[in-house]
Every structure is written in structure tokens, then in C-alpha cells.
mmCIF file of C-alpha atoms in Angstrom:
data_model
loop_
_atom_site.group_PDB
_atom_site.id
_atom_site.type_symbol
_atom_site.label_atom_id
_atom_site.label_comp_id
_atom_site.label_asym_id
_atom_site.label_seq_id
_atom_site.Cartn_x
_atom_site.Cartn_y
_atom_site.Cartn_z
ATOM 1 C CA UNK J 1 -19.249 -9.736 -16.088
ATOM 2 C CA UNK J 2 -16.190 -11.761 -16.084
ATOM 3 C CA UNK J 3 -14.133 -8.402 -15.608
ATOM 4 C CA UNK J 4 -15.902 -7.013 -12.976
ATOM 5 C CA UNK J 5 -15.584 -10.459 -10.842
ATOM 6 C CA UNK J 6 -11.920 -10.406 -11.588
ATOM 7 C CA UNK J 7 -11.833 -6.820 -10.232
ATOM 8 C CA UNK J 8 -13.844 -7.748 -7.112
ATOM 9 C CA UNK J 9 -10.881 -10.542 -6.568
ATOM 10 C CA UNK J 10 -8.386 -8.331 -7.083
ATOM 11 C CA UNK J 11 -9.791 -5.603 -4.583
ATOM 12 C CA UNK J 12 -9.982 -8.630 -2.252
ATOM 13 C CA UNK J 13 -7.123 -9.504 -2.513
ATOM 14 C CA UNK J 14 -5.599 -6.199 -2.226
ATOM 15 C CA UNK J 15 -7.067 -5.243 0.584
ATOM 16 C CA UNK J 16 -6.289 -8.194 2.143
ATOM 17 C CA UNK J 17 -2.864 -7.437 1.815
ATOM 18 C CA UNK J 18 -3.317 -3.043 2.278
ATOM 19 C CA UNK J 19 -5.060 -4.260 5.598
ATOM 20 C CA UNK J 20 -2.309 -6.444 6.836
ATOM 21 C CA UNK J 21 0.414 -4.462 5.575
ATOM 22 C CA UNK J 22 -0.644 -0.917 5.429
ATOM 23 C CA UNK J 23 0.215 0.027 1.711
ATOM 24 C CA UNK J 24 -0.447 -1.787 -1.657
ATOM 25 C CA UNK J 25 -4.385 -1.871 -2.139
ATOM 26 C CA UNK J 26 -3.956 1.798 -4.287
ATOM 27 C CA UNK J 27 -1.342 0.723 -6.165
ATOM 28 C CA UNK J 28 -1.892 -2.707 -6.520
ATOM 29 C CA UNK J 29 -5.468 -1.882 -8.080
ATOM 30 C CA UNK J 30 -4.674 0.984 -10.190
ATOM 31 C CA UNK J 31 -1.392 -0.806 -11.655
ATOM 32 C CA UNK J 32 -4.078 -3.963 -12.859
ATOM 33 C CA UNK J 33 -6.583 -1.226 -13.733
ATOM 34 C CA UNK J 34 -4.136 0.468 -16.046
ATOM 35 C CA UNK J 35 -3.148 -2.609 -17.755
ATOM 36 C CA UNK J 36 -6.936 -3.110 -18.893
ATOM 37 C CA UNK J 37 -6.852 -0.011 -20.319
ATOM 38 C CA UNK J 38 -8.116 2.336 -18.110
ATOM 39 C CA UNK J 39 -7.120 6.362 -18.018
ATOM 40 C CA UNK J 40 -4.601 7.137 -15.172
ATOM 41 C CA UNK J 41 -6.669 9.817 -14.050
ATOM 42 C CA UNK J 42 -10.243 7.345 -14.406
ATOM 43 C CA UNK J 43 -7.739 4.370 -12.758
ATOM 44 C CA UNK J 44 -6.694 6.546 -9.636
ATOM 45 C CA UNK J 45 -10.706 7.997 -9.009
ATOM 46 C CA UNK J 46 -12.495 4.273 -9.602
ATOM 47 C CA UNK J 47 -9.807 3.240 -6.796
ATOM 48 C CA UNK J 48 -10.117 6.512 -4.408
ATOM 49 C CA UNK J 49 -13.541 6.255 -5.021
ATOM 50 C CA UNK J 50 -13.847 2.791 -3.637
ATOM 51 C CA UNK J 51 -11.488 2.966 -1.279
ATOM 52 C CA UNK J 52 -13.876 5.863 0.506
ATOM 53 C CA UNK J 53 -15.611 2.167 1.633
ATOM 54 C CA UNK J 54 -13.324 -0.166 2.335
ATOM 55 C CA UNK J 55 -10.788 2.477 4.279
ATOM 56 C CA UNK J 56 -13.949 2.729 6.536
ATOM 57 C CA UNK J 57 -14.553 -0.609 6.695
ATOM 58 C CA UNK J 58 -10.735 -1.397 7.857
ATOM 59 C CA UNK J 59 -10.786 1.403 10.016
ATOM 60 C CA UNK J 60 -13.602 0.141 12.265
ATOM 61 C CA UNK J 61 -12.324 -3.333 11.496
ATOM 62 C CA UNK J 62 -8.735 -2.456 12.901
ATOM 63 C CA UNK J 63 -10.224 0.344 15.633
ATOM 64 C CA UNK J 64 -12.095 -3.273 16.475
ATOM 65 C CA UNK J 65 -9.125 -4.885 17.444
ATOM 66 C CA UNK J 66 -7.044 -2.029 18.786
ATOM 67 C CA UNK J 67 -4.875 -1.094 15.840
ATOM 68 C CA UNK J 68 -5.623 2.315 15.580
ATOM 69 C CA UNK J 69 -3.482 5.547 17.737
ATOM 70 C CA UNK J 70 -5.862 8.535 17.282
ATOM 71 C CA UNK J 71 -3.747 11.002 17.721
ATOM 72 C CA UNK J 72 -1.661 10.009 15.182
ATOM 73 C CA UNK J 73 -5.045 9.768 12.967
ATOM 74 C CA UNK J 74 -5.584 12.946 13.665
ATOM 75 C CA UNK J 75 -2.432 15.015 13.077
ATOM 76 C CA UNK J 76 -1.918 13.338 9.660
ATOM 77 C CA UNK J 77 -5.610 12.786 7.914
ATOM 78 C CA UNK J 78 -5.612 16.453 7.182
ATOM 79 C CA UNK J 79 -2.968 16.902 6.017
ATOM 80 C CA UNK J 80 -3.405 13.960 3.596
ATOM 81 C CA UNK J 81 -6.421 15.060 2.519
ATOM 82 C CA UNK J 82 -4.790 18.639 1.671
ATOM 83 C CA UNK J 83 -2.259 16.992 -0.085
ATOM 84 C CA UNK J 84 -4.378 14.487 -2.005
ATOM 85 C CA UNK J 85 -6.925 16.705 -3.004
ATOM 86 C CA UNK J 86 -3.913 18.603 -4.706
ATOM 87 C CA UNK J 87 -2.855 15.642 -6.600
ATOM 88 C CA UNK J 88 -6.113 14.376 -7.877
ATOM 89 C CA UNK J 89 -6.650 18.257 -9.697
ATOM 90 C CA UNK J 90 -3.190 17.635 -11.220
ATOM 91 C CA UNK J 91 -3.986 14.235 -12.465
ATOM 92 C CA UNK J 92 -6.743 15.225 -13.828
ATOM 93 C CA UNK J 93 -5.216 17.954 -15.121
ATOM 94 C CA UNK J 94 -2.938 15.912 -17.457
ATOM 95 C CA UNK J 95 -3.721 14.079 -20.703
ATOM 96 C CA UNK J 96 -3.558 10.509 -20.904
ATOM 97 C CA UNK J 97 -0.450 10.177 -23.124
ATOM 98 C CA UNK J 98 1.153 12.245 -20.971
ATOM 99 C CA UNK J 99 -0.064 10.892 -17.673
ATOM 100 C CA UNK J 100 -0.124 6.905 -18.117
ATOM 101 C CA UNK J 101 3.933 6.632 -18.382
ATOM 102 C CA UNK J 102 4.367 9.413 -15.303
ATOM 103 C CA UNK J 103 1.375 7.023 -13.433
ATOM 104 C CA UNK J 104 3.829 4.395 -14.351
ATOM 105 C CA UNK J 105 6.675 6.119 -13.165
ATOM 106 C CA UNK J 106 5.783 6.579 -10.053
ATOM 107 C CA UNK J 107 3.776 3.525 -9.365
ATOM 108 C CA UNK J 108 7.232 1.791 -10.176
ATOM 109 C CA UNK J 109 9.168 3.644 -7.801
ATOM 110 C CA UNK J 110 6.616 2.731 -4.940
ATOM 111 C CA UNK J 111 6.839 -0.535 -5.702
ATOM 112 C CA UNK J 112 10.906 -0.791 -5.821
ATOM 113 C CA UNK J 113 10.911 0.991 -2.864
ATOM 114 C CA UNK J 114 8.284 -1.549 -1.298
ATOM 115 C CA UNK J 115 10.423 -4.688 -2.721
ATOM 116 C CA UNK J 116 13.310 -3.336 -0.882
ATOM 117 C CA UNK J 117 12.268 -1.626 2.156
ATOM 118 C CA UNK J 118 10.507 -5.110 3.125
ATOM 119 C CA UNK J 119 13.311 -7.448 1.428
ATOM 120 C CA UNK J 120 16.385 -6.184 3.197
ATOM 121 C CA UNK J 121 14.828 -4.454 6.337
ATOM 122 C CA UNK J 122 11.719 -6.362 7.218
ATOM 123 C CA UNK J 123 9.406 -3.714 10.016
ATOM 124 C CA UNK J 124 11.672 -2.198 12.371
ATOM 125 C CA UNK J 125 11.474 -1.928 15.951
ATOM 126 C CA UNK J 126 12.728 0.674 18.527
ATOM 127 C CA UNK J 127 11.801 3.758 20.771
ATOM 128 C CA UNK J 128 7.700 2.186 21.084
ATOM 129 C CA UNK J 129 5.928 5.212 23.050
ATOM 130 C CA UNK J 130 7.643 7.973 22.354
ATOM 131 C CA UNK J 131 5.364 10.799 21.174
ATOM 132 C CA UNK J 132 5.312 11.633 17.178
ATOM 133 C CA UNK J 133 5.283 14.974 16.602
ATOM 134 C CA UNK J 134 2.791 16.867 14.711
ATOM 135 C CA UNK J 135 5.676 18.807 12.770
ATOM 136 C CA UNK J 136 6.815 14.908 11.549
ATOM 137 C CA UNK J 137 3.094 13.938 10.841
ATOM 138 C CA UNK J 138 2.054 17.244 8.516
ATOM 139 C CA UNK J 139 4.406 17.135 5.906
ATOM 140 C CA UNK J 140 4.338 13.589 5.571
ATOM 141 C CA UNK J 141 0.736 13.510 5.264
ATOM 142 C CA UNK J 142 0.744 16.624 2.419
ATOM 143 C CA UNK J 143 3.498 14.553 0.715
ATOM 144 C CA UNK J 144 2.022 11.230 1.092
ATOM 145 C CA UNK J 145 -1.486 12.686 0.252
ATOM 146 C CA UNK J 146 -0.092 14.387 -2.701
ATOM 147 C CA UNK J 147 1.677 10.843 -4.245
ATOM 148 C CA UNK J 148 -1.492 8.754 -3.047
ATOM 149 C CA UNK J 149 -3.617 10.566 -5.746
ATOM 150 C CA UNK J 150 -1.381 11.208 -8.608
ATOM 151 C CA UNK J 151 0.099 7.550 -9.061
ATOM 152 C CA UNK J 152 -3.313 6.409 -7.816
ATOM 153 C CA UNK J 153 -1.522 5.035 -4.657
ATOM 154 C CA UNK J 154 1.388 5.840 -2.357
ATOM 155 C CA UNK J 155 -0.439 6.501 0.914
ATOM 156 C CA UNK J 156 0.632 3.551 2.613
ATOM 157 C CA UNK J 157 3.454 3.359 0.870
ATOM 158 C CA UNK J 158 4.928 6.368 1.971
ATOM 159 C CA UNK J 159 3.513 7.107 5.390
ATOM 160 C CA UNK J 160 3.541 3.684 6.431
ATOM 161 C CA UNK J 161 7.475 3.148 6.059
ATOM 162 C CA UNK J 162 7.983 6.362 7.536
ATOM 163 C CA UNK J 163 6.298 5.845 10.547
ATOM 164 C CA UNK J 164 7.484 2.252 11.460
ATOM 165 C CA UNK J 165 11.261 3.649 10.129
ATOM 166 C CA UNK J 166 10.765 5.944 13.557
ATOM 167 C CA UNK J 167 10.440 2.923 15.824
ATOM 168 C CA UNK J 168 7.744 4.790 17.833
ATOM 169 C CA UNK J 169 4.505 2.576 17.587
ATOM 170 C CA UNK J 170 4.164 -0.800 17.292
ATOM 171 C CA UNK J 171 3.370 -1.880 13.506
ATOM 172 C CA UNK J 172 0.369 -2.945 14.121
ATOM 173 C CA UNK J 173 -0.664 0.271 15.512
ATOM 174 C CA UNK J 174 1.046 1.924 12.229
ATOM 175 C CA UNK J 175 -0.865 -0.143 9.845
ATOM 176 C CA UNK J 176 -4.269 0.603 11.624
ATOM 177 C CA UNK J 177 -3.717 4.438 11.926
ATOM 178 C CA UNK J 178 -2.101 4.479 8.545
ATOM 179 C CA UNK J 179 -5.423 2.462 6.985
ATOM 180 C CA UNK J 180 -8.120 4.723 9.157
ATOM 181 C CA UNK J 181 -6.763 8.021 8.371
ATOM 182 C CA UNK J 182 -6.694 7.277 4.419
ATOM 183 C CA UNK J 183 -10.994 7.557 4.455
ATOM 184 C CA UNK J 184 -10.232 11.236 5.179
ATOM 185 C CA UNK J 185 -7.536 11.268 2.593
ATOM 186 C CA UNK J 186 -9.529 9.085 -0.021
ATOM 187 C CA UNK J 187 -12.945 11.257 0.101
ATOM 188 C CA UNK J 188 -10.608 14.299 -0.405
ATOM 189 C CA UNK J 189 -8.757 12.699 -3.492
ATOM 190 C CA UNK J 190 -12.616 11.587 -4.615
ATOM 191 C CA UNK J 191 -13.804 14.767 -4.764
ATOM 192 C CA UNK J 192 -10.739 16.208 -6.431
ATOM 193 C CA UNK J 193 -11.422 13.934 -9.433
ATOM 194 C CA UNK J 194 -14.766 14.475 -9.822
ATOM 195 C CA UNK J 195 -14.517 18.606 -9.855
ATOM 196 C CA UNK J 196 -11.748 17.979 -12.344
ATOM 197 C CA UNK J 197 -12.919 14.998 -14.447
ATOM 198 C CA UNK J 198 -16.831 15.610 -13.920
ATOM 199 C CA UNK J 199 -17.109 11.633 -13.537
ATOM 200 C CA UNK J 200 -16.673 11.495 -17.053
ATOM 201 C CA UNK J 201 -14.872 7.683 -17.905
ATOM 202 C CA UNK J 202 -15.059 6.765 -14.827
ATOM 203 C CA UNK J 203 -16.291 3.123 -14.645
ATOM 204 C CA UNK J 204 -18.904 2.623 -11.879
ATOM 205 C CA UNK J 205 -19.178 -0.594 -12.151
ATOM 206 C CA UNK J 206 -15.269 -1.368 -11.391
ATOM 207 C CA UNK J 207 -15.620 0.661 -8.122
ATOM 208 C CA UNK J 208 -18.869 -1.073 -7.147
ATOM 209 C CA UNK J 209 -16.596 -4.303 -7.574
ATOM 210 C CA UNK J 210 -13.142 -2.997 -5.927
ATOM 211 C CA UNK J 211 -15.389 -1.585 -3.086
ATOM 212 C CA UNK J 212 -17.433 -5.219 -2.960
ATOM 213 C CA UNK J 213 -14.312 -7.446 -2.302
ATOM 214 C CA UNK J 214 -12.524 -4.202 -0.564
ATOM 215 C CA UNK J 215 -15.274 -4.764 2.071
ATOM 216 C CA UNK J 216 -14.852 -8.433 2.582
ATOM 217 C CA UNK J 217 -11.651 -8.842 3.169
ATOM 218 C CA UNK J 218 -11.183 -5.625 6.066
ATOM 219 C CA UNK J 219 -12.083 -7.431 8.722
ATOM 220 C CA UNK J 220 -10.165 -10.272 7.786
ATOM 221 C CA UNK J 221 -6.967 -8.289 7.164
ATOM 222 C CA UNK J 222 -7.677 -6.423 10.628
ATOM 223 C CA UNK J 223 -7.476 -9.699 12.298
ATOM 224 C CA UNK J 224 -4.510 -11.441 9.930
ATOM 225 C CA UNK J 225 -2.253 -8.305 11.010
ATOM 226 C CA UNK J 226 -1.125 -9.948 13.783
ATOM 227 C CA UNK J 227 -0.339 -12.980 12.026
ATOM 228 C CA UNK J 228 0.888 -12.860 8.831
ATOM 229 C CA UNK J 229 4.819 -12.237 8.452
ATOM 230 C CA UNK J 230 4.864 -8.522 6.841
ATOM 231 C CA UNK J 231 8.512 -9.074 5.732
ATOM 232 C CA UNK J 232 7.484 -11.618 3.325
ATOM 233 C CA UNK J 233 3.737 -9.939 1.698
ATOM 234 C CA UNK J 234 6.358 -6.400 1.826
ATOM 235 C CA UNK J 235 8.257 -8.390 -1.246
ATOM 236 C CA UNK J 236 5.856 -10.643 -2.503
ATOM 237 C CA UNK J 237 3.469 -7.209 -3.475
ATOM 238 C CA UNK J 238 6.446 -5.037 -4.324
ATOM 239 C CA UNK J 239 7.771 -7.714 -7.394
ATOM 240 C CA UNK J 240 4.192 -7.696 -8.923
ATOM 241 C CA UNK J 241 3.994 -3.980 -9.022
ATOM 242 C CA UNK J 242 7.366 -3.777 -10.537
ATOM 243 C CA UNK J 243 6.756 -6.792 -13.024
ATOM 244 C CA UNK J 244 3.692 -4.796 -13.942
ATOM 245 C CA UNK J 245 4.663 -1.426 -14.580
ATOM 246 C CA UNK J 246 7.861 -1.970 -15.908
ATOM 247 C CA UNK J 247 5.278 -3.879 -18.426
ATOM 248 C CA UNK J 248 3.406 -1.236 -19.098
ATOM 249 C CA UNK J 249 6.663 1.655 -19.377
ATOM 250 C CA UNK J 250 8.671 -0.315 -21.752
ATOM 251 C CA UNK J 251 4.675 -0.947 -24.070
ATOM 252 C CA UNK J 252 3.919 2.631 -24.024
ATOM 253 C CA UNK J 253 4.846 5.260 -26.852
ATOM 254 C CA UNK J 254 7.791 6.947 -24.606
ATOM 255 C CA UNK J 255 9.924 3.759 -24.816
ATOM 256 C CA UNK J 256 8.477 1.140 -27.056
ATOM 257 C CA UNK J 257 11.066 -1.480 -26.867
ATOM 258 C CA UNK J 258 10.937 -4.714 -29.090
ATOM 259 C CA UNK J 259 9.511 -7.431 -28.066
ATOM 260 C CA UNK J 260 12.624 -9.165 -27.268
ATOM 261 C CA UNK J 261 13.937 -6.564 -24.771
ATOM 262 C CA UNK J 262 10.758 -7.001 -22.934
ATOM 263 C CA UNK J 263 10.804 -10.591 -22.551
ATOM 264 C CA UNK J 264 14.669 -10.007 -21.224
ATOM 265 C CA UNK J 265 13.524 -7.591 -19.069
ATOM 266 C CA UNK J 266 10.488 -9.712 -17.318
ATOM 267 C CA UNK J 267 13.119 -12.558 -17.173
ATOM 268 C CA UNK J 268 15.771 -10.585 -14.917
ATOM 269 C CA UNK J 269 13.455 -8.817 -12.676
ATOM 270 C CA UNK J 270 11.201 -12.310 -12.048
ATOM 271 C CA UNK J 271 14.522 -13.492 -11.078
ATOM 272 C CA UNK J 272 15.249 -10.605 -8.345
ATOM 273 C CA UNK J 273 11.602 -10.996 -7.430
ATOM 274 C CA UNK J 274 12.341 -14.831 -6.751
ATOM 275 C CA UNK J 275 15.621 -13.898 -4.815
ATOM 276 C CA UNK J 276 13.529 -11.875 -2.700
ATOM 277 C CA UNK J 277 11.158 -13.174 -1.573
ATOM 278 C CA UNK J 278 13.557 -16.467 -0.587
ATOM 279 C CA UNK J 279 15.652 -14.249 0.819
ATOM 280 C CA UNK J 280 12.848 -12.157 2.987
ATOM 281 C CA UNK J 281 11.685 -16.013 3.872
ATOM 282 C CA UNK J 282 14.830 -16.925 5.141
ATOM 283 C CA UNK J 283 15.380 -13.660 7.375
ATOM 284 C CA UNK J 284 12.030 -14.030 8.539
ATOM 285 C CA UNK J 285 12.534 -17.516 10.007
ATOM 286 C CA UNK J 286 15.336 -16.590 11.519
ATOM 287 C CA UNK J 287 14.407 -13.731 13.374
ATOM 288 C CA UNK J 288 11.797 -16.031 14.493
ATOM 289 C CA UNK J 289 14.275 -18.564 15.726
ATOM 290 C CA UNK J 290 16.049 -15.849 17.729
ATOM 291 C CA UNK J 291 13.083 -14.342 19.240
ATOM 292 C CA UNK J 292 11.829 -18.712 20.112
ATOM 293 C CA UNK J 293 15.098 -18.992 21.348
ATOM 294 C CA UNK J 294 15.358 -15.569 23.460
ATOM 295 C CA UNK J 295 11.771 -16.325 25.026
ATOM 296 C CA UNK J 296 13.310 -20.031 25.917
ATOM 297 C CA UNK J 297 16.030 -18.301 27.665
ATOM 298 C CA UNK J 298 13.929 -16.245 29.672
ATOM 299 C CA UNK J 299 11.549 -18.268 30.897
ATOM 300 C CA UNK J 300 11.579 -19.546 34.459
ATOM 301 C CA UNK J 301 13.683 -23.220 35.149
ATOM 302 C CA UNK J 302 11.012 -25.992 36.132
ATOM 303 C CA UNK J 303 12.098 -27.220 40.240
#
């Protein structure tokens, strides 16, 4: 019991931060799901499986406060779901030995890049209202799809970075198209990993309690995304998926280092992770005080 109200706090909190970012509940739930022990393939379907619910949830949440561009929604949720469908039979697919340190892998990679798209770039700006084109939107969706399922996240990560990188929508509009597209993607990756793993080891009760705390905090995230800093949650969630799967590589048969390599290891990157995150705080006030000070500047002179 104590688990499973763990794993509705940490589906909370993910989506909390998936809604107001637009990446990190995947990863950030399978990454703790593997470290209990989980199968990558059973870790990646409990979270697509739950995320069917919640991505709805935020989608109406975020449609609800005009976050979403349809178009966009449309010319890349097919796509996804082509490409994710492709990755969950590939998962599943794969036996665990094999599949936990490539999960890993790849889980790690997302979450560098996250740590330092966010930490040295913040959420660009630039070109807001020029078109996207649908030649952009496919690929990235069949790529982003295709990541999303096998390291059990990666949708946001991918498409989301990719789509504010272009400057052409205003993040807020990114993160809400980005978050309502993924239902299409996540029922597609769903049913991927139940033709291929029959719903064998697939804990119900972890989805029922991702998908419980999933749902409470959508609305909430809908509404924060206009509020909360993105610069700063960008490297606060990238250093605990790093932290965490670096864990879990250097633990697994592939590497097995000593115990004292570990601890060396946690050391140095909780160190980065610190820099950071003061460093992502600092920029962030300070483009603040430059916008305060811009918006001074133009505004009209009291008689």
C-alpha cells in the first residue's frame, strides 16, 4: 500500500512538472519504476498505459486555457503514434537483461539533454506565427514516437525542444499541443505492449496509481504553465533523471562498478546538478530584470 501511494505522488508530481514543462512525466516515472524493480518493457506499458488518462486529462485541461494549436496536434499525433507503436513491439521484443541498461541508456541521454537544453538555453523565443510545416512535424513525431516507447519516455523530450528550438509558437502553446497530441501517441504505444507482452507483468495497480495522481495534478499544471519559470524545473528534472540512471547503469551486470566508484560518481554529478540549477536561477532572474526593466522603459511618462 505504501508503494502504490508513493507511486500516486510520484505521478503527481510528474505530471505536475510534464504539464508545465511539456516532457519529464514518461521518463521521470519509468526511471523510479525501474529502480523498484520493474521490467523495462512492464515500466514503459504501466506508464503509457496511464498516461492514456492523464494526457487526456491535460489536454482538455490545457485546450481549457488555450494552450493547445490544433493543427500542430494534428500533423504530429499520427505520426507519433506510428512511431510509438513501433517502439513498444521492439521493447517488448527484447529481454530484460538486455533491455534495462539500453532503457537506461537512453533515459540518460534524455535527461542530459534536458539538464542542458534548459540550463544553458532556457525556452527560446523568435519567428511566433509562422506556419510549421507538416514535412517538420512527421518525422519528428515518428522519431519522437519511436524514443517515447522504447526508453518509456522521450515524447516531450524530443518534440518539445524541437518545436520551441523553431521559435514559431509561443511555449505555452508548445507544451499544450505537445501534452494533447501524446493521448494519440500513448494509446498507440499501449496497445503495442499489450499485443507484444499480452499484459503479462504488468502491474495494474501502479498504473491505477500513476493515472490517480496523473489526473490531479493536469489541471493544475495547465494553469501553473504560465507561471512557473521553465528554465529552472528544465534542470531541476533533468539532474534527477541523470542521478538516477547513471544509478542504475553503473548497478547493472554491463558495468558493475565498486561501490566506491559509484559513490564518486553520485558526488560529481550532484555537484553539476547543484551548479545548474544556481546557474539556470541566476539567468532566469535576470532575464526577468531585463524584460521589468524593458517594460519600465516603454511605458508612457506620468504629466
Amino acid at each position: 500500500m505504501r508503494k502504490l501511494v508513493l507511486l500516486a505522488i510520484v505521478g503527481l508530481a510528474a505530471q505536475l512538472v510534464d504539464g508545465s514543462l511539456g516532457m519529464a512525466y514518461g521518463v521521470t516515472s519509468t526511471t523510479l519504476l525501474l529502480a523498484t524493480g520493474v521490467t523495462p518493457a512492464a515500466a514503459s506499458a504501466t506508464v503509457h498505459l496511464a498516461e492514456i488518462g492523464t494526457t487526456l486529462a491535460s489536454g482538455a485541461s490545457h485546450w481549457r486555457f488555450g494552450n493547445v494549436d490544433w493543427k500542430v496536434v494534428g500533423r504530429i499525433a499520427v505520426p507519433g503514434a506510428i512511431g510509438s507503436f513501433a517502439g513498444a513491439t521492439f521493447l517488448s521484443s527484447l529481454s530484460t537483461d538486455a533491455a534495462a541498461p539500453v532503457m537506461s541508456g537512453i533515459l540518460l541521454a534524455l535527461g542530459i539533454y534536458i539538464l542542458i537544453r534548459f540550463t544553458a538555453w532556457g525556452t527560446p523565443r523568435g519567428q511566433l506565427g509562422k506556419p510549421i510545416r507538416a514535412t517538420f512535424l512527421a518525422p519528428l513525431g515518428i522519431f519522437a514516437g519511436f524514443v517515447d516507447s522504447t526508453g518509456g519516455g522521450g515524447w516531450g523530450p524530443v518534440a518539445t525542444p524541437a518545436l520551441l528550438a523553431s521559435g514559431r509558437m509561443e511555449p505555452r502553446r508548445v507544451i499544450g499541443s505537445v501534452d494533447t497530441s501524446e493521448f494519440v501517441v500513448s494509446v498507440a504505444a499501449s496497445l503495442g505492449f499489450l499485443i507484444g507482452l499480452g499484459g503479462a507483468g504488468i502491474p495494474l495497480g501502479a498504473v491505477a496509481a500513476l493515472l490517480v495522481g496523473g489526473l490531479v495534478a493536469a489541471p493544475i499544471a495547465a494553469w501553473l504553465v504560465r507561471l512557473l519559470p521553465g528554465r529552472i524545473l528544465g534542470s531541476l528534472v533533468g539532474g534527477v533523471i541523470v542521478l538516477t540512471n547513471v544509478r542504475t547503469i553503473l548497478k547493472s551486470d554491463l558495468v558493475d562498478a565498486a561501490a566506491g566508484t559509484r559513490s564518486v560518481a553520485y558526488v560529481i554529478i550532484a555537484v553539476l546538478w547543484a551548479g545548474a540549477v544556481a546557474w539556470s536561477l541566476r539567468a532566469y532572474r535576470a532575464e526577468k530584470a531585463e524584460l521589468d526593466a524593458e517594460v519600465e522603459e516603454s511605458a508612457p511618462v506620468a504629466a
